[in-house]
Structure formats: C-alpha cells, structure tokens
PDB file of C-alpha atoms in Angstrom:
ATOM      1  CA  MET A   1      60.812  40.826  87.359  1.00 28.00           C
ATOM      2  CA  ASN A   2      61.544  42.803  90.515  1.00 30.00           C
ATOM      3  CA  LYS A   3      65.300  43.019  90.946  1.00 27.00           C
ATOM      4  CA  TYR A   4      64.828  43.827  94.616  1.00 30.00           C
ATOM      5  CA  LYS A   5      62.859  40.697  95.443  1.00 33.00           C
ATOM      6  CA  PHE A   6      62.326  40.452  99.148  1.00 34.00           C
ATOM      7  CA  PHE A   7      64.156  37.897 101.223  1.00 41.00           C
ATOM      8  CA  THR A   8      64.676  37.651 104.977  1.00 43.00           C
ATOM      9  CA  ALA A   9      66.826  40.189 106.749  1.00 44.00           C
ATOM     10  CA  ALA A  10      69.025  37.434 108.128  1.00 45.00           C
ATOM     11  CA  THR A  11      69.672  36.187 104.618  1.00 50.00           C
ATOM     12  CA  ALA A  12      70.317  39.702 103.385  1.00 51.00           C
ATOM     13  CA  VAL A  13      73.018  40.268 105.962  1.00 49.00           C
ATOM     14  CA  THR A  14      74.564  36.910 105.188  1.00 53.00           C
ATOM     15  CA  ILE A  15      74.618  37.726 101.491  1.00 53.00           C
ATOM     16  CA  ALA A  16      76.160  41.127 102.151  1.00 53.00           C
ATOM     17  CA  ALA A  17      78.876  39.560 104.267  1.00 52.00           C
ATOM     18  CA  VAL A  18      79.537  36.897 101.645  1.00 51.00           C
ATOM     19  CA  GLY A  19      79.772  39.522  98.927  1.00 49.00           C
ATOM     20  CA  VAL A  20      82.870  41.051 100.479  1.00 44.00           C
ATOM     21  CA  SER A  21      84.286  37.804 101.869  1.00 46.00           C
ATOM     22  CA  ALA A  22      84.494  36.028  98.527  1.00 46.00           C
ATOM     23  CA  PRO A  23      88.148  35.313  97.767  1.00 43.00           C
ATOM     24  CA  ALA A  24      89.611  36.533  94.510  1.00 40.00           C
ATOM     25  CA  SER A  25      91.104  33.096  94.052  1.00 42.00           C
ATOM     26  CA  ALA A  26      89.538  30.106  95.725  1.00 41.00           C
ATOM     27  CA  ALA A  27      92.527  27.795  95.149  1.00 48.00           C
ATOM     28  CA  SER A  28      93.732  25.884  98.250  1.00 59.00           C
ATOM     29  CA  GLY A  29      90.993  27.351 100.384  1.00 82.00           C
ATOM     30  CA  HIS A  30      90.265  24.032 102.130  1.00 93.00           C
ATOM     31  CA  PRO A  31      92.138  21.010 103.553  1.00 94.00           C
ATOM     32  CA  PHE A  32      90.328  18.333 101.501  1.00 96.00           C
ATOM     33  CA  THR A  33      92.219  15.982  99.198  1.00 96.00           C
ATOM     34  CA  ASP A  34      89.186  14.641  97.298  1.00 96.00           C
ATOM     35  CA  VAL A  35      87.948  17.864  95.671  1.00 96.00           C
ATOM     36  CA  GLY A  36      88.504  17.962  91.930  1.00 95.00           C
ATOM     37  CA  PRO A  37      88.769  21.015  89.643  1.00 95.00           C
ATOM     38  CA  ASN A  38      85.009  21.080  88.939  1.00 95.00           C
ATOM     39  CA  TYR A  39      84.247  21.660  92.613  1.00 96.00           C
ATOM     40  CA  GLU A  40      87.365  23.453  93.841  1.00 95.00           C
ATOM     41  CA  GLU A  41      86.101  27.008  93.672  1.00 93.00           C
ATOM     42  CA  ALA A  42      82.734  26.300  95.287  1.00 94.00           C
ATOM     43  CA  VAL A  43      84.076  24.106  98.087  1.00 95.00           C
ATOM     44  CA  SER A  44      86.881  26.554  98.879  1.00 93.00           C
ATOM     45  CA  PHE A  45      84.542  29.515  99.008  1.00 91.00           C
ATOM     46  CA  LEU A  46      81.883  27.825 101.125  1.00 93.00           C
ATOM     47  CA  TYR A  47      84.477  26.332 103.475  1.00 93.00           C
ATOM     48  CA  GLU A  48      86.249  29.659 103.998  1.00 89.00           C
ATOM     49  CA  ILE A  49      83.056  31.449 104.997  1.00 88.00           C
ATOM     50  CA  GLY A  50      82.050  28.659 107.387  1.00 89.00           C
ATOM     51  CA  ILE A  51      79.097  27.220 105.463  1.00 92.00           C
ATOM     52  CA  ILE A  52      80.369  23.670 104.941  1.00 94.00           C
ATOM     53  CA  ASN A  53      82.675  21.127 106.561  1.00 94.00           C
ATOM     54  CA  GLY A  54      84.041  17.811 105.391  1.00 95.00           C
ATOM     55  CA  ILE A  55      83.155  14.267 106.375  1.00 95.00           C
ATOM     56  CA  SER A  56      86.632  14.125 107.968  1.00 96.00           C
ATOM     57  CA  ALA A  57      89.569  16.475 108.444  1.00 95.00           C
ATOM     58  CA  THR A  58      90.891  15.711 104.961  1.00 95.00           C
ATOM     59  CA  LYS A  59      87.854  14.432 103.026  1.00 97.00           C
ATOM     60  CA  PHE A  60      84.932  16.480 101.784  1.00 97.00           C
ATOM     61  CA  GLY A  61      83.087  13.466 100.389  1.00 97.00           C
ATOM     62  CA  THR A  62      82.643  15.140  97.018  1.00 97.00           C
ATOM     63  CA  SER A  63      81.147  12.155  95.219  1.00 97.00           C
ATOM     64  CA  GLN A  64      79.063  10.891  98.151  1.00 97.00           C
ATOM     65  CA  SER A  65      75.307  11.402  98.159  1.00 97.00           C
ATOM     66  CA  LEU A  66      74.168  14.261 100.365  1.00 97.00           C
ATOM     67  CA  THR A  67      71.941  13.296 103.282  1.00 97.00           C
ATOM     68  CA  ARG A  68      68.862  15.230 104.341  1.00 97.00           C
ATOM     69  CA  GLY A  69      70.453  15.998 107.695  1.00 97.00           C
ATOM     70  CA  ASP A  70      73.654  17.370 106.179  1.00 97.00           C
ATOM     71  CA  ALA A  71      71.654  19.416 103.688  1.00 97.00           C
ATOM     72  CA  ALA A  72      69.708  20.980 106.565  1.00 97.00           C
ATOM     73  CA  VAL A  73      72.888  21.886 108.457  1.00 96.00           C
ATOM     74  CA  ILE A  74      74.495  23.451 105.370  1.00 96.00           C
ATOM     75  CA  LEU A  75      71.386  25.404 104.400  1.00 95.00           C
ATOM     76  CA  ALA A  76      70.857  26.662 107.957  1.00 94.00           C
ATOM     77  CA  ASN A  77      74.449  27.918 107.974  1.00 93.00           C
ATOM     78  CA  ALA A  78      73.954  29.527 104.582  1.00 92.00           C
ATOM     79  CA  ILE A  79      70.870  31.586 105.410  1.00 90.00           C
ATOM     80  CA  GLY A  80      71.766  32.348 109.011  1.00 87.00           C
ATOM     81  CA  VAL A  81      68.728  31.021 110.881  1.00 90.00           C
ATOM     82  CA  ASP A  82      68.655  30.746 114.672  1.00 91.00           C
ATOM     83  CA  THR A  83      69.438  27.089 115.340  1.00 94.00           C
ATOM     84  CA  GLU A  84      69.607  27.446 119.116  1.00 94.00           C
ATOM     85  CA  ASN A  85      66.193  28.875 119.945  1.00 93.00           C
ATOM     86  CA  ALA A  86      63.921  27.346 117.303  1.00 94.00           C
ATOM     87  CA  PRO A  87      60.921  25.417 118.684  1.00 96.00           C
ATOM     88  CA  ASP A  88      60.948  21.643 118.459  1.00 96.00           C
ATOM     89  CA  ALA A  89      59.455  20.555 115.144  1.00 96.00           C
ATOM     90  CA  GLY A  90      58.291  17.222 116.561  1.00 96.00           C
ATOM     91  CA  PHE A  91      60.739  14.927 114.746  1.00 97.00           C
ATOM     92  CA  LYS A  92      61.864  12.041 116.950  1.00 97.00           C
ATOM     93  CA  ASP A  93      64.782  10.853 114.814  1.00 96.00           C
ATOM     94  CA  LEU A  94      67.131  13.852 115.013  1.00 96.00           C
ATOM     95  CA  ASN A  95      70.578  13.712 116.572  1.00 96.00           C
ATOM     96  CA  SER A  96      72.125  16.690 118.348  1.00 96.00           C
ATOM     97  CA  ARG A  97      74.226  17.665 115.321  1.00 96.00           C
ATOM     98  CA  VAL A  98      71.282  18.294 112.989  1.00 97.00           C
ATOM     99  CA  LYS A  99      68.401  18.972 115.383  1.00 97.00           C
ATOM    100  CA  GLY A 100      68.812  22.747 115.703  1.00 97.00           C
ATOM    101  CA  SER A 101      69.131  23.230 111.954  1.00 97.00           C
ATOM    102  CA  VAL A 102      66.121  21.062 111.127  1.00 97.00           C
ATOM    103  CA  ASN A 103      63.967  22.773 113.757  1.00 97.00           C
ATOM    104  CA  ALA A 104      64.950  26.242 112.532  1.00 96.00           C
ATOM    105  CA  LEU A 105      64.271  25.464 108.880  1.00 96.00           C
ATOM    106  CA  ALA A 106      60.984  23.738 109.703  1.00 96.00           C
ATOM    107  CA  GLU A 107      59.879  26.791 111.683  1.00 95.00           C
ATOM    108  CA  ILE A 108      60.163  29.046 108.623  1.00 93.00           C
ATOM    109  CA  GLY A 109      58.625  26.479 106.279  1.00 94.00           C
ATOM    110  CA  VAL A 110      61.722  25.624 104.256  1.00 94.00           C
ATOM    111  CA  ILE A 111      61.714  21.902 105.032  1.00 93.00           C
ATOM    112  CA  SER A 112      59.245  19.284 106.211  1.00 93.00           C
ATOM    113  CA  GLY A 113      59.489  15.746 107.453  1.00 94.00           C
ATOM    114  CA  VAL A 114      58.842  12.465 105.708  1.00 94.00           C
ATOM    115  CA  THR A 115      56.125  12.011 108.332  1.00 95.00           C
ATOM    116  CA  LYS A 116      54.947  14.194 111.200  1.00 94.00           C
ATOM    117  CA  THR A 117      57.448  12.579 113.547  1.00 96.00           C
ATOM    118  CA  GLU A 118      60.238  11.515 111.187  1.00 97.00           C
ATOM    119  CA  PHE A 119      62.627  13.710 109.255  1.00 97.00           C
ATOM    120  CA  LYS A 120      64.854  10.845 108.085  1.00 97.00           C
ATOM    121  CA  PRO A 121      68.136  12.777 108.412  1.00 97.00           C
ATOM    122  CA  ASN A 122      70.244   9.863 107.128  1.00 97.00           C
ATOM    123  CA  ASP A 123      68.234   9.380 103.930  1.00 97.00           C
ATOM    124  CA  THR A 124      69.779  10.718 100.753  1.00 97.00           C
ATOM    125  CA  LEU A 125      68.479  13.919  99.173  1.00 96.00           C
ATOM    126  CA  SER A 126      67.158  13.925  95.623  1.00 96.00           C
ATOM    127  CA  ARG A 127      67.957  16.678  93.165  1.00 96.00           C
ATOM    128  CA  GLY A 128      64.281  17.628  93.133  1.00 96.00           C
ATOM    129  CA  ALA A 129      64.178  17.992  96.922  1.00 95.00           C
ATOM    130  CA  MET A 130      67.407  19.966  96.765  1.00 96.00           C
ATOM    131  CA  ALA A 131      65.761  22.423  94.366  1.00 96.00           C
ATOM    132  CA  LYS A 132      62.940  22.908  96.869  1.00 96.00           C
ATOM    133  CA  PHE A 133      65.449  23.463  99.710  1.00 95.00           C
ATOM    134  CA  LEU A 134      67.317  26.175  97.811  1.00 95.00           C
ATOM    135  CA  VAL A 135      64.282  27.965  96.373  1.00 96.00           C
ATOM    136  CA  LEU A 136      62.447  28.163  99.690  1.00 95.00           C
ATOM    137  CA  GLY A 137      65.601  28.883 101.675  1.00 94.00           C
ATOM    138  CA  PHE A 138      66.643  31.824  99.507  1.00 92.00           C
ATOM    139  CA  GLU A 139      63.104  32.857  98.547  1.00 91.00           C
ATOM    140  CA  LEU A 140      63.554  32.450  94.806  1.00 93.00           C
ATOM    141  CA  GLN A 141      59.849  31.986  94.094  1.00 93.00           C
ATOM    142  CA  GLY A 142      58.819  34.184  91.192  1.00 92.00           C
ATOM    143  CA  TYR A 143      61.799  33.415  88.972  1.00 94.00           C
ATOM    144  CA  GLU A 144      60.182  30.347  87.382  1.00 96.00           C
ATOM    145  CA  ILE A 145      60.444  29.903  83.634  1.00 96.00           C
ATOM    146  CA  GLU A 146      59.586  26.910  81.478  1.00 96.00           C
ATOM    147  CA  THR A 147      62.399  24.372  81.278  1.00 97.00           C
ATOM    148  CA  PRO A 148      63.409  21.940  78.507  1.00 97.00           C
ATOM    149  CA  PHE A 149      63.576  19.104  81.051  1.00 97.00           C
ATOM    150  CA  THR A 150      61.275  16.174  80.369  1.00 96.00           C
ATOM    151  CA  ASP A 151      61.603  14.897  83.956  1.00 96.00           C
ATOM    152  CA  ALA A 152      60.799  18.161  85.767  1.00 95.00           C
ATOM    153  CA  GLY A 153      57.226  17.426  86.700  1.00 90.00           C
ATOM    154  CA  GLY A 154      55.307  16.795  89.881  1.00 93.00           C
ATOM    155  CA  VAL A 155      55.689  18.632  93.195  1.00 95.00           C
ATOM    156  CA  PHE A 156      59.248  19.723  92.436  1.00 96.00           C
ATOM    157  CA  ALA A 157      58.466  21.325  89.061  1.00 97.00           C
ATOM    158  CA  PRO A 158      58.127  24.964  90.230  1.00 97.00           C
ATOM    159  CA  TYR A 159      61.340  24.764  92.240  1.00 97.00           C
ATOM    160  CA  ILE A 160      63.297  23.328  89.319  1.00 97.00           C
ATOM    161  CA  GLU A 161      61.824  26.037  87.090  1.00 97.00           C
ATOM    162  CA  ALA A 162      62.974  28.713  89.546  1.00 97.00           C
ATOM    163  CA  LEU A 163      66.544  27.371  89.607  1.00 97.00           C
ATOM    164  CA  TYR A 164      66.498  27.232  85.827  1.00 97.00           C
ATOM    165  CA  GLY A 165      65.110  30.760  85.593  1.00 96.00           C
ATOM    166  CA  THR A 166      67.909  32.120  87.778  1.00 95.00           C
ATOM    167  CA  GLU A 167      70.467  30.113  85.780  1.00 95.00           C
ATOM    168  CA  ILE A 168      71.605  28.390  88.937  1.00 96.00           C
ATOM    169  CA  THR A 169      71.129  25.060  87.161  1.00 95.00           C
ATOM    170  CA  SER A 170      71.212  23.929  83.551  1.00 93.00           C
ATOM    171  CA  GLY A 171      70.295  20.318  84.306  1.00 93.00           C
ATOM    172  CA  LYS A 172      72.178  17.039  84.048  1.00 94.00           C
ATOM    173  CA  THR A 173      71.698  17.131  80.266  1.00 95.00           C
ATOM    174  CA  PRO A 174      69.996  19.623  77.931  1.00 95.00           C
ATOM    175  CA  THR A 175      66.702  17.728  78.365  1.00 96.00           C
ATOM    176  CA  SER A 176      67.041  16.108  81.791  1.00 97.00           C
ATOM    177  CA  TYR A 177      67.260  17.660  85.237  1.00 96.00           C
ATOM    178  CA  GLY A 178      67.693  14.359  87.081  1.00 96.00           C
ATOM    179  CA  THR A 179      64.826  15.099  89.455  1.00 96.00           C
ATOM    180  CA  HIS A 180      64.844  11.760  91.228  1.00 95.00           C
ATOM    181  CA  LEU A 181      68.593  11.172  91.231  1.00 96.00           C
ATOM    182  CA  ASN A 182      70.524  11.596  94.444  1.00 97.00           C
ATOM    183  CA  ILE A 183      72.542  14.784  94.623  1.00 97.00           C
ATOM    184  CA  THR A 184      76.186  14.520  95.619  1.00 97.00           C
ATOM    185  CA  ARG A 185      77.921  16.757  98.136  1.00 97.00           C
ATOM    186  CA  GLY A 186      80.020  18.247  95.348  1.00 97.00           C
ATOM    187  CA  GLU A 187      76.987  19.018  93.191  1.00 96.00           C
ATOM    188  CA  PHE A 188      75.240  20.643  96.127  1.00 97.00           C
ATOM    189  CA  ALA A 189      78.310  22.798  96.832  1.00 96.00           C
ATOM    190  CA  ASN A 190      78.320  24.004  93.219  1.00 96.00           C
ATOM    191  CA  LEU A 191      74.606  24.826  93.229  1.00 96.00           C
ATOM    192  CA  LEU A 192      74.820  26.597  96.584  1.00 95.00           C
ATOM    193  CA  ASP A 193      77.797  28.602  95.337  1.00 94.00           C
ATOM    194  CA  LYS A 194      75.840  29.625  92.229  1.00 95.00           C
ATOM    195  CA  THR A 195      72.885  30.563  94.440  1.00 94.00           C
ATOM    196  CA  PHE A 196      75.087  32.882  96.464  1.00 90.00           C
ATOM    197  CA  THR A 197      76.425  34.429  93.265  1.00 89.00           C
ATOM    198  CA  PHE A 198      72.894  35.060  92.000  1.00 91.00           C
ATOM    199  CA  MET A 199      71.816  36.610  95.294  1.00 87.00           C
ATOM    200  CA  ILE A 200      74.876  38.850  95.464  1.00 81.00           C
ATOM    201  CA  ASP A 201      74.304  40.044  91.907  1.00 82.00           C
ATOM    202  CA  ASN A 202      70.572  40.642  92.346  1.00 82.00           C
ATOM    203  CA  SER A 203      70.011  41.566  95.966  1.00 77.00           C
ATOM    204  CA  TYR A 204      69.230  45.034  97.266  1.00 81.00           C
ATOM    205  CA  SER A 205      71.878  46.836  99.274  1.00 83.00           C
ATOM    206  CA  PRO A 206      71.200  50.380 100.541  1.00 91.00           C
ATOM    207  CA  ALA A 207      73.884  52.961  99.716  1.00 92.00           C
ATOM    208  CA  ILE A 208      74.516  55.615 102.360  1.00 95.00           C
ATOM    209  CA  GLU A 209      74.802  59.255 101.298  1.00 95.00           C
ATOM    210  CA  SER A 210      75.353  60.672 104.786  1.00 96.00           C
ATOM    211  CA  ALA A 211      74.807  59.896 108.454  1.00 97.00           C
ATOM    212  CA  LYS A 212      74.386  62.118 111.498  1.00 97.00           C
ATOM    213  CA  VAL A 213      73.939  61.467 115.204  1.00 97.00           C
ATOM    214  CA  THR A 214      70.929  63.680 115.928  1.00 97.00           C
ATOM    215  CA  SER A 215      70.616  63.154 119.689  1.00 96.00           C
ATOM    216  CA  THR A 216      72.063  61.071 122.476  1.00 96.00           C
ATOM    217  CA  THR A 217      69.670  58.259 121.551  1.00 96.00           C
ATOM    218  CA  SER A 218      69.013  58.623 117.817  1.00 97.00           C
ATOM    219  CA  THR A 219      70.855  58.667 114.492  1.00 97.00           C
ATOM    220  CA  GLN A 220      69.712  59.493 110.965  1.00 98.00           C
ATOM    221  CA  ILE A 221      71.038  57.752 107.841  1.00 97.00           C
ATOM    222  CA  VAL A 222      70.325  59.279 104.430  1.00 97.00           C
ATOM    223  CA  PHE A 223      70.429  56.957 101.401  1.00 97.00           C
ATOM    224  CA  THR A 224      71.271  57.819  97.805  1.00 96.00           C
ATOM    225  CA  GLU A 225      67.983  56.260  96.645  1.00 95.00           C
ATOM    226  CA  ALA A 226      64.609  55.498  98.174  1.00 96.00           C
ATOM    227  CA  VAL A 227      64.345  52.145  99.942  1.00 95.00           C
ATOM    228  CA  PRO A 228      62.135  49.710  97.956  1.00 92.00           C
ATOM    229  CA  ALA A 229      58.623  49.379  99.335  1.00 91.00           C
ATOM    230  CA  GLU A 230      58.976  45.689 100.244  1.00 86.00           C
ATOM    231  CA  TYR A 231      61.583  46.440 102.916  1.00 90.00           C
ATOM    232  CA  LYS A 232      60.490  47.335 106.419  1.00 92.00           C
ATOM    233  CA  PRO A 233      62.532  49.876 108.429  1.00 95.00           C
ATOM    234  CA  ARG A 234      63.931  47.263 110.792  1.00 93.00           C
ATOM    235  CA  GLU A 235      64.998  45.085 107.877  1.00 89.00           C
ATOM    236  CA  VAL A 236      66.891  48.025 106.399  1.00 93.00           C
ATOM    237  CA  ALA A 237      68.602  48.676 109.733  1.00 94.00           C
ATOM    238  CA  ASP A 238      69.684  45.044 109.801  1.00 88.00           C
ATOM    239  CA  PHE A 239      71.821  45.647 106.717  1.00 89.00           C
ATOM    240  CA  PHE A 240      74.248  47.579 108.923  1.00 92.00           C
ATOM    241  CA  TYR A 241      76.559  46.902 111.823  1.00 92.00           C
ATOM    242  CA  PHE A 242      76.770  49.730 114.352  1.00 96.00           C
ATOM    243  CA  THR A 243      79.733  50.381 116.640  1.00 95.00           C
ATOM    244  CA  VAL A 244      80.344  53.278 119.039  1.00 96.00           C
ATOM    245  CA  LYS A 245      84.016  54.232 119.300  1.00 96.00           C
ATOM    246  CA  LEU A 246      84.705  56.640 122.133  1.00 96.00           C
ATOM    247  CA  GLU A 247      87.508  59.173 122.319  1.00 94.00           C
ATOM    248  CA  ASP A 248      89.457  56.949 124.721  1.00 93.00           C
ATOM    249  CA  GLY A 249      89.584  54.215 122.071  1.00 93.00           C
ATOM    250  CA  SER A 250      87.026  51.872 123.641  1.00 95.00           C
ATOM    251  CA  GLU A 251      84.407  50.343 121.355  1.00 95.00           C
ATOM    252  CA  THR A 252      80.876  49.058 121.997  1.00 94.00           C
ATOM    253  CA  ASP A 253      78.455  47.377 119.605  1.00 93.00           C
ATOM    254  CA  LEU A 254      75.192  49.250 119.275  1.00 93.00           C
ATOM    255  CA  GLU A 255      71.877  47.534 118.599  1.00 92.00           C
ATOM    256  CA  PRO A 256      69.001  49.776 117.420  1.00 95.00           C
ATOM    257  CA  THR A 257      65.874  49.570 119.548  1.00 95.00           C
ATOM    258  CA  LEU A 258      63.608  51.085 116.878  1.00 96.00           C
ATOM    259  CA  ALA A 259      63.864  52.017 113.203  1.00 97.00           C
ATOM    260  CA  THR A 260      61.656  54.296 111.098  1.00 97.00           C
ATOM    261  CA  LEU A 261      61.715  55.512 107.499  1.00 97.00           C
ATOM    262  CA  SER A 262      60.818  58.981 106.250  1.00 97.00           C
ATOM    263  CA  ALA A 263      57.863  59.475 103.905  1.00 97.00           C
ATOM    264  CA  ASP A 264      60.160  59.510 100.861  1.00 97.00           C
ATOM    265  CA  ARG A 265      61.911  56.366 102.185  1.00 97.00           C
ATOM    266  CA  LYS A 266      65.326  57.974 101.820  1.00 98.00           C
ATOM    267  CA  THR A 267      66.070  58.629 105.498  1.00 98.00           C
ATOM    268  CA  LEU A 268      66.315  55.933 108.133  1.00 98.00           C
ATOM    269  CA  THR A 269      66.157  56.990 111.770  1.00 98.00           C
ATOM    270  CA  ILE A 270      67.363  54.525 114.361  1.00 97.00           C
ATOM    271  CA  GLN A 271      66.758  54.836 118.073  1.00 96.00           C
ATOM    272  CA  HIS A 272      69.386  53.461 120.430  1.00 94.00           C
ATOM    273  CA  LYS A 273      67.902  54.087 123.825  1.00 90.00           C
ATOM    274  CA  ASN A 274      69.742  51.018 125.089  1.00 90.00           C
ATOM    275  CA  TYR A 275      72.982  52.964 124.610  1.00 93.00           C
ATOM    276  CA  ASN A 276      72.763  56.629 125.586  1.00 95.00           C
ATOM    277  CA  LEU A 277      75.554  58.892 124.334  1.00 95.00           C
ATOM    278  CA  ASP A 278      75.014  61.476 127.036  1.00 95.00           C
ATOM    279  CA  GLY A 279      78.353  62.620 128.462  1.00 95.00           C
ATOM    280  CA  LYS A 280      80.283  60.846 125.705  1.00 95.00           C
ATOM    281  CA  LYS A 281      82.422  61.961 122.766  1.00 96.00           C
ATOM    282  CA  GLY A 282      83.471  59.857 119.833  1.00 97.00           C
ATOM    283  CA  VAL A 283      82.195  58.484 116.544  1.00 97.00           C
ATOM    284  CA  LEU A 284      79.398  56.130 115.524  1.00 97.00           C
ATOM    285  CA  LEU A 285      80.691  53.675 112.925  1.00 96.00           C
ATOM    286  CA  ILE A 286      78.113  52.349 110.449  1.00 96.00           C
ATOM    287  CA  ASP A 287      79.449  49.331 108.563  1.00 92.00           C
ATOM    288  CA  ASP A 288      77.601  48.248 105.420  1.00 83.00           C
ATOM    289  CA  TRP A 289      80.042  45.344 104.837  1.00 74.00           C
ATOM    290  CA  GLU A 290      81.815  47.260 102.071  1.00 78.00           C
ATOM    291  CA  ASN A 291      82.391  50.680 103.603  1.00 87.00           C
ATOM    292  CA  THR A 292      82.365  52.223 107.057  1.00 93.00           C
ATOM    293  CA  ILE A 293      80.581  55.532 107.474  1.00 95.00           C
ATOM    294  CA  GLU A 294      81.608  57.736 110.403  1.00 96.00           C
ATOM    295  CA  ALA A 295      79.159  59.941 112.299  1.00 97.00           C
ATOM    296  CA  PRO A 296      81.006  61.967 114.977  1.00 97.00           C
ATOM    297  CA  PHE A 297      79.273  63.136 118.138  1.00 97.00           C
ATOM    298  CA  ASN A 298      80.143  65.152 121.232  1.00 96.00           C
ATOM    299  CA  TYR A 299      77.787  65.077 124.188  1.00 96.00           C
ATOM    300  CA  GLU A 300      80.363  65.667 126.889  1.00 91.00           C
ATOM    301  CA  GLN A 301      79.103  67.755 129.820  1.00 74.00           C
ATOM    302  CA  THR A 302      80.280  71.348 129.465  1.00 57.00           C
ATOM    303  CA  GLU A 303      81.028  73.705 132.336  1.00 51.00           C
ATOM    304  CA  ILE A 304      78.041  75.911 133.100  1.00 50.00           C
ATOM    305  CA  THR A 305      78.784  79.533 133.974  1.00 49.00           C
ATOM    306  CA  THR A 306      76.511  80.919 136.691  1.00 49.00           C
ATOM    307  CA  SER A 307      75.991  84.386 138.092  1.00 47.00           C
ATOM    308  CA  TYR A 308      78.392  83.538 140.883  1.00 47.00           C
ATOM    309  CA  ASN A 309      81.209  83.549 138.347  1.00 50.00           C
ATOM    310  CA  LEU A 310      80.426  87.033 137.061  1.00 48.00           C
ATOM    311  CA  PRO A 311      82.724  89.911 138.070  1.00 50.00           C
ATOM    312  CA  ASN A 312      81.481  92.277 140.751  1.00 49.00           C
ATOM    313  CA  GLU A 313      80.143  95.213 138.786  1.00 47.00           C
ATOM    314  CA  LYS A 314      77.617  97.967 139.337  1.00 45.00           C
ATOM    315  CA  TYR A 315      74.604  98.109 137.060  1.00 44.00           C
ATOM    316  CA  ASP A 316      72.311 101.017 136.280  1.00 47.00           C
ATOM    317  CA  TYR A 317      68.967  99.386 136.963  1.00 41.00           C
ATOM    318  CA  THR A 318      67.199 102.489 135.669  1.00 43.00           C
ATOM    319  CA  LYS A 319      68.124 101.383 132.191  1.00 45.00           C
ATOM    320  CA  LEU A 320      66.472  98.006 132.569  1.00 43.00           C
ATOM    321  CA  PRO A 321      62.949  97.685 131.154  1.00 43.00           C
ATOM    322  CA  GLY A 322      60.209  97.953 133.710  1.00 42.00           C
ATOM    323  CA  THR A 323      62.436  99.248 136.538  1.00 39.00           C
ATOM    324  CA  VAL A 324      62.602 102.556 138.376  1.00 40.00           C
ATOM    325  CA  GLY A 325      65.394 103.700 140.629  1.00 36.00           C
ATOM    326  CA  THR A 326      68.918 104.843 140.839  1.00 34.00           C
ATOM    327  CA  ALA A 327      72.087 102.911 140.594  1.00 35.00           C
ATOM    328  CA  VAL A 328      73.838 102.373 143.879  1.00 32.00           C
TER     329      VAL A 328
END
C-alpha cells in the first residue's frame, strides 16, 4: 500500500498543524462535565484544536446520538473545507449553523442528502454512514481489508472495511460493527481522534534541506527526498507557511502565485510576484509546522558610482586600444 496516499492539500495542512498541536497530556483540555475516561483524551484534543464544541458551555453530550448536521459541521472543521464560499447544494432544510458545512462537503462529494432537496440535519447518524463520512472526508479509499463483522454489508461495506484496515475501528464486538446503530457524540470523537492519529502517522510531509531566495520574486526550496509523484507543485507549496520579515522588524505573509518542481522533484520553486522584494532586506521564513527555515535576502538599492564621482586625472589615450593621439 502506498504510504504517501494522496489527500487534499487543505487536509494535509490541517493534519500537519494537528501533528504539532497535539497536547502531551489531554487531561482537563475542555470545560465539559459529562466526558468520561474513555472519551477524555479525544474530546480534549479535538476541543483544543477547534474541531468540536459542546451542546452547552458545560456539556459535550457524550452519550447523545450524533445528528447528521453536527457530523457535517465537525467533519468540515476537521478537513478544513471552505464553508463560506461553497455553492448551494440545493437542500431546503438547512439552518444557518450547518448550511456552509453541508454545502462544502457536498461540493467535494463527501456527503449527500436523503433526497435531492432534503439533507435531514436533525436525523441521527448511523455508524455505517459515519464510516462513509470519515473515509470520503479523509480519502481513506484503498485501505480496505476483509472484516470479521457479520453486519458489514450493503452500501457501507467498503467504508467499514477501510476503517478496519486502518485500525481506526475494531467494531462494537469482535464480530459486529453495529452498522445500523446510531453513533454517539463520544464514539464519533474517539473515531475522529483515531483518524487524525492514522493520518499523522501515515501522511507525507516534505523535509527541507535548504532554501534560497533566488530573485526579488522567486524562492527555491530543496528537499531531502524527491516529492512523490501524486503531489502537484502547488499542493507541495501548500504544506508551508511563508512570512517575510524585514530588517525593521515588520512582517508580512507571503502567498505564492506559482509553484513548479524540478525534473528530479527535489526542488520546489515558488514565484511571489504579488510581493516583490526589490529594495528590501530581511529574511523569508518558511514554516513547515515543525521547524522554521530562514532564507535571508538583501535587495536594498545600492549607491551607483558614476564618472562624475571619479577624480580629475589625465589619461594617456594613446594607450587605449583603437586610439591615436597624445595625452593632453
């Protein structure tokens, strides 16, 4: 199986950020009083990184069934989709809290409605549907292996097999997945937490060997290993956060306008024509979520010396090539 299985650039950045945000100890990482030991670590982690909220200021609703609308909001937060600009999916039963998330997930094919015009956001989510949400959301297709579950058939079978193959789930019992049972908010938190762990452990993250600002509008980044073929140049650039820090201490975020990879896929060149370094001195900071690489630059205007600045001297023009005469 390909360790570097492709998933969206937005998800990749989210995973990278999560990888360094994960607390060493998740104890007391949330304000909820109804989260037991079996869910403490997952709820704390997901709450601290802004993926989940409670049903009130002090209740997470651990044992309550998860609704389709809440599942959409949580998953949209988890994979970082654009919930503000997604086109309307055509569902007429969405409230303002869930609409952006549902539209965004429908646009990329992660979720669908009960009918063409109804999403049923207040209906409960089954464990089978949850498997489909996670597998499509995190692009886990290809990890399917045969399960021992006697109830893992039908349309949800491949998604359950993928969660089993990644060891994100082991089922309700050794022989039952509980496909048609409602999933609780606590169970979903645990499975989402395990999904993040799997992605962190198995996702591709480019390691920088060196970086150099090569012109006022371009920078080259050399990696320790060739970028896998399934990643496009722009997707590789999206792994990084670029900041220009000038000599006076001011900082500006830099967004690449174009990205290209060398033939050996070890050198990424980014163009930043939207931010020209001409006349500036400082350092380009390249943050890969674990380390910050510094690429210094100096494009300050230098004083140009002209002939008017030269001392008044006499020259023997007879010694110049192609000239005849006598020095005066």
